[in-house]
mmCIF file of C-alpha atoms and ligand atoms in Angstrom:
data_model
loop_
_atom_site.group_PDB
_atom_site.id
_atom_site.type_symbol
_atom_site.label_atom_id
_atom_site.label_comp_id
_atom_site.label_asym_id
_atom_site.label_seq_id
_atom_site.Cartn_x
_atom_site.Cartn_y
_atom_site.Cartn_z
ATOM 1 C CA MET A 1 37.054 55.878 -84.281
ATOM 2 C CA GLU A 2 36.192 55.087 -87.936
ATOM 3 C CA ASP A 3 38.294 51.908 -87.646
ATOM 4 C CA GLU A 4 36.544 50.881 -84.456
ATOM 5 C CA ILE A 5 33.171 51.369 -86.124
ATOM 6 C CA SER A 6 34.121 49.402 -89.243
ATOM 7 C CA SER A 7 35.473 46.555 -87.173
ATOM 8 C CA PHE A 8 32.288 46.533 -85.039
ATOM 9 C CA PHE A 9 30.168 46.006 -88.152
ATOM 10 C CA GLU A 10 32.585 43.606 -89.824
ATOM 11 C CA SER A 11 32.616 41.361 -86.782
ATOM 12 C CA SER A 12 28.848 41.550 -86.099
ATOM 13 C CA PRO A 13 26.736 38.456 -86.819
ATOM 14 C CA PRO A 14 24.892 39.164 -90.099
ATOM 15 C CA GLN A 15 21.427 40.636 -89.702
ATOM 16 C CA LYS A 16 18.671 38.140 -90.560
ATOM 17 C CA ASN A 17 16.236 39.071 -93.371
ATOM 18 C CA MET A 18 18.375 42.056 -94.340
ATOM 19 C CA GLU A 19 17.124 42.106 -97.940
ATOM 20 C CA GLU A 20 13.481 41.960 -96.933
ATOM 21 C CA ILE A 21 13.975 44.736 -94.369
ATOM 22 C CA LEU A 22 15.723 46.934 -96.923
ATOM 23 C CA GLU A 23 13.000 46.337 -99.488
ATOM 24 C CA ASN A 24 10.259 47.308 -96.992
ATOM 25 C CA LEU A 25 12.236 50.309 -95.853
ATOM 26 C CA ASN A 26 12.821 51.636 -99.353
ATOM 27 C CA GLU A 27 9.195 51.066 -100.301
ATOM 28 C CA PHE A 28 8.004 52.901 -97.172
ATOM 29 C CA ILE A 29 10.344 55.850 -97.759
ATOM 30 C CA LYS A 30 9.425 56.092 -101.438
ATOM 31 C CA LEU A 31 5.725 55.966 -100.676
ATOM 32 C CA ASN A 32 5.876 58.638 -97.989
ATOM 33 C CA SER A 33 8.437 60.998 -99.466
ATOM 34 C CA SER A 34 6.410 61.224 -102.667
ATOM 35 C CA SER A 35 2.986 61.575 -101.001
ATOM 36 C CA GLN A 36 1.543 64.984 -100.038
ATOM 37 C CA GLY A 37 4.434 66.733 -101.753
ATOM 38 C CA GLY A 38 7.007 65.000 -99.549
ATOM 39 C CA ARG A 39 6.008 63.954 -96.088
ATOM 40 C CA ARG A 40 8.442 64.283 -93.184
ATOM 41 C CA ILE A 41 9.856 60.968 -92.004
ATOM 42 C CA VAL A 42 11.099 60.272 -88.485
ATOM 43 C CA CYS A 43 12.966 57.247 -87.190
ATOM 44 C CA VAL A 44 11.933 56.694 -83.561
ATOM 45 C CA THR A 45 14.107 54.244 -81.634
ATOM 46 C CA SER A 46 12.576 52.628 -78.580
ATOM 47 C CA GLY A 47 13.367 50.080 -75.861
ATOM 48 C CA GLY A 48 16.710 48.777 -74.625
ATOM 49 C CA THR A 49 19.341 46.763 -76.468
ATOM 50 C CA THR A 50 20.627 43.439 -75.131
ATOM 51 C CA VAL A 51 24.219 42.255 -74.998
ATOM 52 C CA PRO A 52 24.459 38.481 -75.490
ATOM 53 C CA LEU A 53 27.043 36.621 -73.431
ATOM 54 C CA GLU A 54 27.003 33.489 -75.595
ATOM 55 C CA GLN A 55 26.654 33.143 -79.375
ATOM 56 C CA ARG A 56 23.895 30.572 -78.860
ATOM 57 C CA CYS A 57 22.449 32.985 -76.382
ATOM 58 C CA VAL A 58 21.069 31.784 -73.068
ATOM 59 C CA ARG A 59 22.225 34.729 -70.971
ATOM 60 C CA TYR A 60 22.403 38.397 -71.776
ATOM 61 C CA ILE A 61 22.819 41.840 -70.210
ATOM 62 C CA ASP A 62 19.870 44.173 -70.695
ATOM 63 C CA ASN A 63 19.347 47.931 -70.759
ATOM 64 C CA PHE A 64 16.298 49.287 -68.997
ATOM 65 C CA SER A 65 13.527 50.828 -71.118
ATOM 66 C CA SER A 66 9.837 49.948 -71.221
ATOM 67 C CA GLY A 67 9.440 51.510 -74.680
ATOM 68 C CA ASN A 68 6.694 53.776 -73.417
ATOM 69 C CA ARG A 69 8.468 56.990 -74.484
ATOM 70 C CA GLY A 70 9.074 55.692 -78.000
ATOM 71 C CA ALA A 71 5.522 54.396 -78.443
ATOM 72 C CA ALA A 72 3.857 57.574 -77.103
ATOM 73 C CA SER A 73 6.157 59.756 -79.209
ATOM 74 C CA THR A 74 5.332 57.712 -82.315
ATOM 75 C CA GLU A 75 1.606 58.320 -81.808
ATOM 76 C CA ASN A 76 2.258 62.054 -81.521
ATOM 77 C CA PHE A 77 4.474 62.152 -84.611
ATOM 78 C CA VAL A 78 1.824 60.335 -86.672
ATOM 79 C CA LYS A 79 -0.754 62.840 -85.376
ATOM 80 C CA ALA A 80 1.521 65.659 -86.537
ATOM 81 C CA GLY A 81 1.560 64.198 -90.070
ATOM 82 C CA TYR A 82 4.892 62.361 -89.971
ATOM 83 C CA ALA A 83 5.628 58.924 -91.380
ATOM 84 C CA VAL A 84 7.350 56.936 -88.619
ATOM 85 C CA ILE A 85 9.945 54.186 -88.798
ATOM 86 C CA PHE A 86 9.586 52.613 -85.359
ATOM 87 C CA LEU A 87 12.781 50.738 -84.512
ATOM 88 C CA TYR A 88 11.799 48.954 -81.311
ATOM 89 C CA ARG A 89 12.940 46.266 -78.931
ATOM 90 C CA ARG A 90 10.863 43.093 -79.252
ATOM 91 C CA GLY A 91 8.401 42.766 -76.367
ATOM 92 C CA THR A 92 8.320 46.464 -75.401
ATOM 93 C CA CYS A 93 5.388 48.940 -75.571
ATOM 94 C CA GLN A 94 3.758 49.452 -78.946
ATOM 95 C CA PRO A 95 2.059 52.559 -80.349
ATOM 96 C CA TYR A 96 -1.749 52.599 -79.935
ATOM 97 C CA CYS A 97 -1.713 49.760 -77.406
ATOM 98 C CA ARG A 98 0.711 51.012 -74.765
ATOM 99 C CA SER A 99 -1.258 49.580 -71.894
ATOM 100 C CA LEU A 100 -1.399 46.102 -73.426
ATOM 101 C CA PRO A 101 1.352 43.482 -73.254
ATOM 102 C CA ASP A 102 3.231 42.631 -76.474
ATOM 103 C CA ASP A 103 1.324 39.467 -77.250
ATOM 104 C CA PRO A 104 1.465 37.688 -80.623
ATOM 105 C CA PHE A 105 -2.284 37.157 -80.231
ATOM 106 C CA LEU A 106 -2.795 40.919 -80.559
ATOM 107 C CA GLU A 107 -1.077 40.840 -83.960
ATOM 108 C CA CYS A 108 -4.292 39.186 -85.235
ATOM 109 C CA PHE A 109 -5.971 42.580 -84.921
ATOM 110 C CA GLU A 110 -3.390 44.347 -87.035
ATOM 111 C CA PHE A 111 -3.580 44.945 -90.752
ATOM 112 C CA PRO A 112 -2.556 41.556 -92.197
ATOM 113 C CA ASP A 113 0.153 42.892 -94.473
ATOM 114 C CA LYS A 114 3.298 40.822 -94.194
ATOM 115 C CA THR A 115 5.502 43.823 -94.980
ATOM 116 C CA ASN A 116 4.320 45.444 -91.711
ATOM 117 C CA ILE A 117 3.867 48.724 -93.563
ATOM 118 C CA GLN A 118 0.734 50.406 -92.270
ATOM 119 C CA GLY A 119 0.484 53.650 -94.209
ATOM 120 C CA SER A 120 2.460 55.982 -92.040
ATOM 121 C CA LEU A 121 4.021 53.452 -89.645
ATOM 122 C CA LEU A 122 6.753 50.922 -90.339
ATOM 123 C CA LYS A 123 7.721 48.739 -87.388
ATOM 124 C CA LEU A 124 11.161 47.127 -87.289
ATOM 125 C CA PRO A 125 12.093 44.988 -84.248
ATOM 126 C CA PHE A 126 15.512 44.395 -82.692
ATOM 127 C CA SER A 127 16.845 42.633 -79.608
ATOM 128 C CA THR A 128 20.640 42.802 -79.532
ATOM 129 C CA ILE A 129 23.028 45.734 -79.810
ATOM 130 C CA TYR A 130 24.237 44.160 -83.071
ATOM 131 C CA GLU A 131 20.760 44.161 -84.620
ATOM 132 C CA TYR A 132 20.003 47.675 -83.386
ATOM 133 C CA LEU A 133 23.120 49.292 -84.804
ATOM 134 C CA GLN A 134 22.961 47.465 -88.127
ATOM 135 C CA MET A 135 19.332 48.513 -88.578
ATOM 136 C CA LEU A 136 20.028 52.103 -87.520
ATOM 137 C CA ARG A 137 22.778 52.370 -90.127
ATOM 138 C CA LEU A 138 20.505 50.849 -92.777
ATOM 139 C CA ILE A 139 17.704 53.310 -91.970
ATOM 140 C CA ALA A 140 20.050 56.305 -91.891
ATOM 141 C CA GLU A 141 21.516 55.462 -95.266
ATOM 142 C CA ALA A 142 18.078 54.825 -96.746
ATOM 143 C CA LEU A 143 16.898 58.225 -95.462
ATOM 144 C CA LYS A 144 19.910 60.143 -96.773
ATOM 145 C CA ASP A 145 18.030 61.545 -99.790
ATOM 146 C CA VAL A 146 15.137 62.758 -97.661
ATOM 147 C CA GLY A 147 17.638 65.290 -96.241
ATOM 148 C CA PRO A 148 16.344 67.915 -93.780
ATOM 149 C CA CYS A 149 12.794 66.471 -93.895
ATOM 150 C CA SER A 150 14.080 63.364 -92.094
ATOM 151 C CA MET A 151 14.576 63.131 -88.347
ATOM 152 C CA PHE A 152 16.192 60.762 -85.869
ATOM 153 C CA TYR A 153 14.569 60.639 -82.442
ATOM 154 C CA LEU A 154 16.818 58.308 -80.501
ATOM 155 C CA ALA A 155 14.919 57.322 -77.351
ATOM 156 C CA ALA A 156 16.254 53.749 -77.189
ATOM 157 C CA ALA A 157 18.526 52.834 -74.271
ATOM 158 C CA VAL A 158 21.636 51.593 -76.042
ATOM 159 C CA SER A 159 24.297 49.469 -74.346
ATOM 160 C CA ASP A 160 27.620 51.196 -73.751
ATOM 161 C CA PHE A 161 29.481 47.910 -73.298
ATOM 162 C CA TYR A 162 29.357 44.599 -75.122
ATOM 163 C CA VAL A 163 31.110 41.282 -75.708
ATOM 164 C CA PRO A 164 32.648 41.284 -79.210
ATOM 165 C CA TRP A 165 31.163 38.442 -81.262
ATOM 166 C CA LYS A 166 34.545 36.871 -81.982
ATOM 167 C CA SER A 167 35.593 36.701 -78.361
ATOM 168 C CA MET A 168 32.203 35.324 -77.270
ATOM 169 C CA THR A 169 31.889 31.683 -76.329
ATOM 170 C CA GLU A 170 29.621 29.703 -78.681
ATOM 171 C CA HIS A 171 27.893 27.528 -76.082
ATOM 172 C CA LYS A 172 26.243 28.263 -72.764
ATOM 173 C CA ILE A 173 28.799 29.407 -70.184
ATOM 174 C CA GLU A 174 29.358 26.568 -67.751
ATOM 175 C CA SER A 175 28.653 27.112 -64.094
ATOM 176 C CA GLY A 176 30.194 25.305 -61.163
ATOM 177 C CA SER A 177 33.728 26.633 -61.494
ATOM 178 C CA GLY A 178 33.428 29.668 -59.247
ATOM 179 C CA PRO A 179 32.771 33.325 -60.054
ATOM 180 C CA LEU A 180 32.530 34.461 -63.643
ATOM 181 C CA ASP A 181 34.857 37.149 -65.005
ATOM 182 C CA ILE A 182 33.658 38.921 -68.134
ATOM 183 C CA ARG A 183 35.506 41.699 -69.900
ATOM 184 C CA LEU A 184 33.234 44.048 -71.801
ATOM 185 C CA ALA A 185 34.480 46.222 -74.646
ATOM 186 C CA GLN A 186 33.142 49.713 -75.221
ATOM 187 C CA VAL A 187 30.506 50.040 -77.957
ATOM 188 C CA PRO A 188 31.849 52.603 -80.467
ATOM 189 C CA LYS A 189 29.840 55.845 -80.363
ATOM 190 C CA MET A 190 27.719 55.709 -83.501
ATOM 191 C CA LEU A 191 26.051 59.066 -82.971
ATOM 192 C CA SER A 192 29.015 60.991 -84.385
ATOM 193 C CA VAL A 193 29.114 58.847 -87.506
ATOM 194 C CA LEU A 194 25.344 59.092 -87.943
ATOM 195 C CA ARG A 195 25.674 62.883 -87.872
ATOM 196 C CA SER A 196 28.751 63.143 -90.048
ATOM 197 C CA ASN A 197 28.376 60.311 -92.576
ATOM 198 C CA TRP A 198 25.188 58.274 -92.496
ATOM 199 C CA ALA A 199 22.585 61.061 -92.540
ATOM 200 C CA PRO A 200 24.328 64.440 -92.172
ATOM 201 C CA LYS A 201 21.296 66.519 -93.211
ATOM 202 C CA ALA A 202 18.769 64.832 -90.948
ATOM 203 C CA PHE A 203 17.455 66.612 -87.848
ATOM 204 C CA CYS A 204 18.780 64.662 -84.898
ATOM 205 C CA ILE A 205 17.474 64.386 -81.324
ATOM 206 C CA SER A 206 19.272 62.197 -78.806
ATOM 207 C CA PHE A 207 18.352 61.307 -75.218
ATOM 208 C CA LYS A 208 20.309 61.279 -71.999
ATOM 209 C CA LEU A 209 19.128 59.263 -69.017
ATOM 210 C CA GLU A 210 20.700 59.528 -65.572
ATOM 211 C CA THR A 211 19.689 58.374 -62.115
ATOM 212 C CA ASP A 212 21.751 61.092 -60.399
ATOM 213 C CA SER A 213 20.046 64.437 -61.055
ATOM 214 C CA LYS A 214 23.247 66.291 -60.068
ATOM 215 C CA ILE A 215 25.085 65.183 -63.205
ATOM 216 C CA LEU A 216 22.200 65.062 -65.694
ATOM 217 C CA MET A 217 22.398 68.563 -67.175
ATOM 218 C CA GLU A 218 26.168 68.535 -67.413
ATOM 219 C CA LYS A 219 26.120 65.197 -69.261
ATOM 220 C CA ALA A 220 23.379 66.346 -71.633
ATOM 221 C CA THR A 221 25.213 69.590 -72.455
ATOM 222 C CA LYS A 222 28.406 67.654 -73.084
ATOM 223 C CA ALA A 223 26.585 65.242 -75.419
ATOM 224 C CA LEU A 224 25.073 68.162 -77.355
ATOM 225 C CA ARG A 225 28.541 69.568 -78.032
ATOM 226 C CA LYS A 226 30.297 66.266 -78.615
ATOM 227 C CA TYR A 227 27.837 64.713 -81.062
ATOM 228 C CA LYS A 228 26.597 67.956 -82.645
ATOM 229 C CA VAL A 229 22.981 66.813 -82.446
ATOM 230 C CA HIS A 230 20.221 69.436 -82.711
ATOM 231 C CA ALA A 231 18.913 68.773 -79.210
ATOM 232 C CA VAL A 232 19.413 66.389 -76.305
ATOM 233 C CA VAL A 233 16.398 65.389 -74.238
ATOM 234 C CA ALA A 234 17.609 65.024 -70.650
ATOM 235 C CA ASN A 235 15.596 62.897 -68.223
ATOM 236 C CA GLU A 236 15.958 61.352 -64.821
ATOM 237 C CA LEU A 237 14.786 57.783 -64.312
ATOM 238 C CA SER A 238 12.325 58.433 -61.472
ATOM 239 C CA THR A 239 10.692 61.551 -62.995
ATOM 240 C CA ARG A 240 10.918 60.687 -66.716
ATOM 241 C CA LYS A 241 7.146 60.436 -67.094
ATOM 242 C CA GLU A 242 6.591 63.849 -65.500
ATOM 243 C CA GLU A 243 9.260 66.065 -67.033
ATOM 244 C CA VAL A 244 12.184 66.246 -69.428
ATOM 245 C CA VAL A 245 14.560 69.079 -70.350
ATOM 246 C CA VAL A 246 15.263 69.837 -73.995
ATOM 247 C CA VAL A 247 18.886 71.010 -74.172
ATOM 248 C CA SER A 248 19.935 72.846 -77.325
ATOM 249 C CA SER A 249 22.161 75.715 -78.462
ATOM 250 C CA SER A 250 19.227 78.100 -77.961
ATOM 251 C CA GLY A 251 18.955 77.225 -74.247
ATOM 252 C CA ASN A 252 17.197 74.683 -72.038
ATOM 253 C CA VAL A 253 13.437 74.192 -72.050
ATOM 254 C CA VAL A 254 11.654 72.216 -69.339
ATOM 255 C CA VAL A 255 8.744 70.200 -70.759
ATOM 256 C CA ARG A 256 6.147 68.847 -68.311
ATOM 257 C CA ARG A 257 3.141 66.609 -68.392
ATOM 258 C CA GLU A 258 -0.049 68.582 -67.770
ATOM 259 C CA CYS A 259 -0.843 67.346 -64.260
ATOM 260 C CA ASP A 260 -4.427 68.641 -64.275
ATOM 261 C CA LYS A 261 -5.245 66.440 -67.296
ATOM 262 C CA PRO A 262 -5.161 62.737 -66.398
ATOM 263 C CA GLU A 263 -4.907 61.676 -70.049
ATOM 264 C CA SER A 264 -1.906 63.880 -70.740
ATOM 265 C CA PHE A 265 1.641 62.592 -71.309
ATOM 266 C CA VAL A 266 4.916 64.451 -71.332
ATOM 267 C CA GLU A 267 5.378 63.301 -74.958
ATOM 268 C CA ASP A 268 2.373 65.405 -76.089
ATOM 269 C CA ASN A 269 4.180 68.666 -75.289
ATOM 270 C CA LEU A 270 7.614 67.290 -76.128
ATOM 271 C CA ILE A 271 6.698 66.291 -79.675
ATOM 272 C CA ARG A 272 4.935 69.637 -80.252
ATOM 273 C CA LEU A 273 8.192 71.399 -79.390
ATOM 274 C CA ILE A 274 10.373 69.028 -81.460
ATOM 275 C CA VAL A 275 8.080 69.352 -84.505
ATOM 276 C CA ASP A 276 8.310 73.175 -84.242
ATOM 277 C CA ARG A 277 12.083 73.006 -84.062
ATOM 278 C CA HIS A 278 12.142 70.658 -87.042
ATOM 279 C CA SER A 279 10.001 73.093 -89.073
ATOM 280 C CA THR A 280 12.469 75.899 -88.361
ATOM 281 C CA TYR A 281 15.359 73.620 -89.332
ATOM 282 C CA ILE A 282 13.705 72.722 -92.663
ATOM 283 C CA LYS A 283 13.011 76.403 -93.420
ATOM 284 C CA GLU A 284 16.591 77.386 -92.604
ATOM 285 C CA SER A 285 17.981 74.536 -94.723
ATOM 286 C CA HIS A 286 16.073 75.853 -97.744
ATOM 287 C CA ASN A 287 17.450 79.414 -97.408
HETATM 288 O O1 LIG B 1 11.204 53.512 -72.401
HETATM 289 P P1 LIG B 1 10.812 54.273 -71.161
HETATM 290 O O2 LIG B 1 9.602 55.124 -71.414
HETATM 291 O O3 LIG B 1 10.649 53.366 -69.980
HETATM 292 O O4 LIG B 1 12.035 55.236 -70.804
HETATM 293 C C1 LIG B 1 12.498 56.169 -71.746
HETATM 294 C C2 LIG B 1 14.011 56.363 -71.623
HETATM 295 C C3 LIG B 1 14.351 56.794 -70.215
HETATM 296 C C4 LIG B 1 14.734 55.045 -71.934
HETATM 297 C C5 LIG B 1 14.409 57.477 -72.653
HETATM 298 O O5 LIG B 1 13.741 58.638 -72.349
HETATM 299 C C6 LIG B 1 15.920 57.738 -72.665
HETATM 300 O O6 LIG B 1 16.420 58.533 -71.929
HETATM 301 N N1 LIG B 1 16.654 57.050 -73.526
HETATM 302 C C7 LIG B 1 18.120 57.163 -73.648
HETATM 303 C C8 LIG B 1 18.775 56.386 -72.551
HETATM 304 C C9 LIG B 1 20.260 56.585 -72.486
HETATM 305 O O7 LIG B 1 20.772 57.557 -71.942
HETATM 306 O O8 LIG B 1 20.938 55.689 -73.025
#
């Protein structure tokens, strides 16, 4: 597995603006981990990754996610006093303007700081699976020293299959010669390496989405054991805005949106529960 992971990164196209991203990231972490006697920092991932089919990409495979969960969760984490690194898919829902489209015009109303650091929120965009995983690794390694006060809340919908960069055609795939056969390789499972190497002391929450409710709980329980995360949030596509189940070693908890309150979101109760669990984890880590 380690070999597969190394070769994934070695063969990935280099991330653009890597130095600038790292500089912003380190500045944000330094600022927040030294303020208020060490603020908690969470990395929220949001939106779906794309899998390009051509190096000069015209066509790609996409993973469904509107980014609503990630954006709503970010707002709740900030409210709870966390600093948030929001790793999001370009064009998906943004915190504090979830009902608005992602329009460059709206950027005019944001704090005009080119570093995109806004006190307790750092936004980092991605599109492809390559960008997402390179940025996730960068963030995890940068957060290593924050230890138990750091958290990963992995709500992004990440591709399971991809076309390795080296076997990808450079130019647009030609049409007109019949059906297209594409062989997709499996994306190495980065969750295990995040837990064991990149940020072993961080509190880690992963998500499991299924469309078949009959297999959802079994899959979530399996993921909890396999990746040794602290909890898996299980959700079904059609009901994801109404309820989720938090699966952990202490049992399963159903979290619902408060139906009698029109302005309530499932993330309000979910983040309250996750923050509580994180507090217990920090206390136990200090004993
Ligand atoms: O982004 P959204 O609000 O439309 O949906 C959220 C979600 C279903 C993508 C998320 O809750 C989730 O389950 N993410 C992990 C998906 C997966 O199993 O890969």
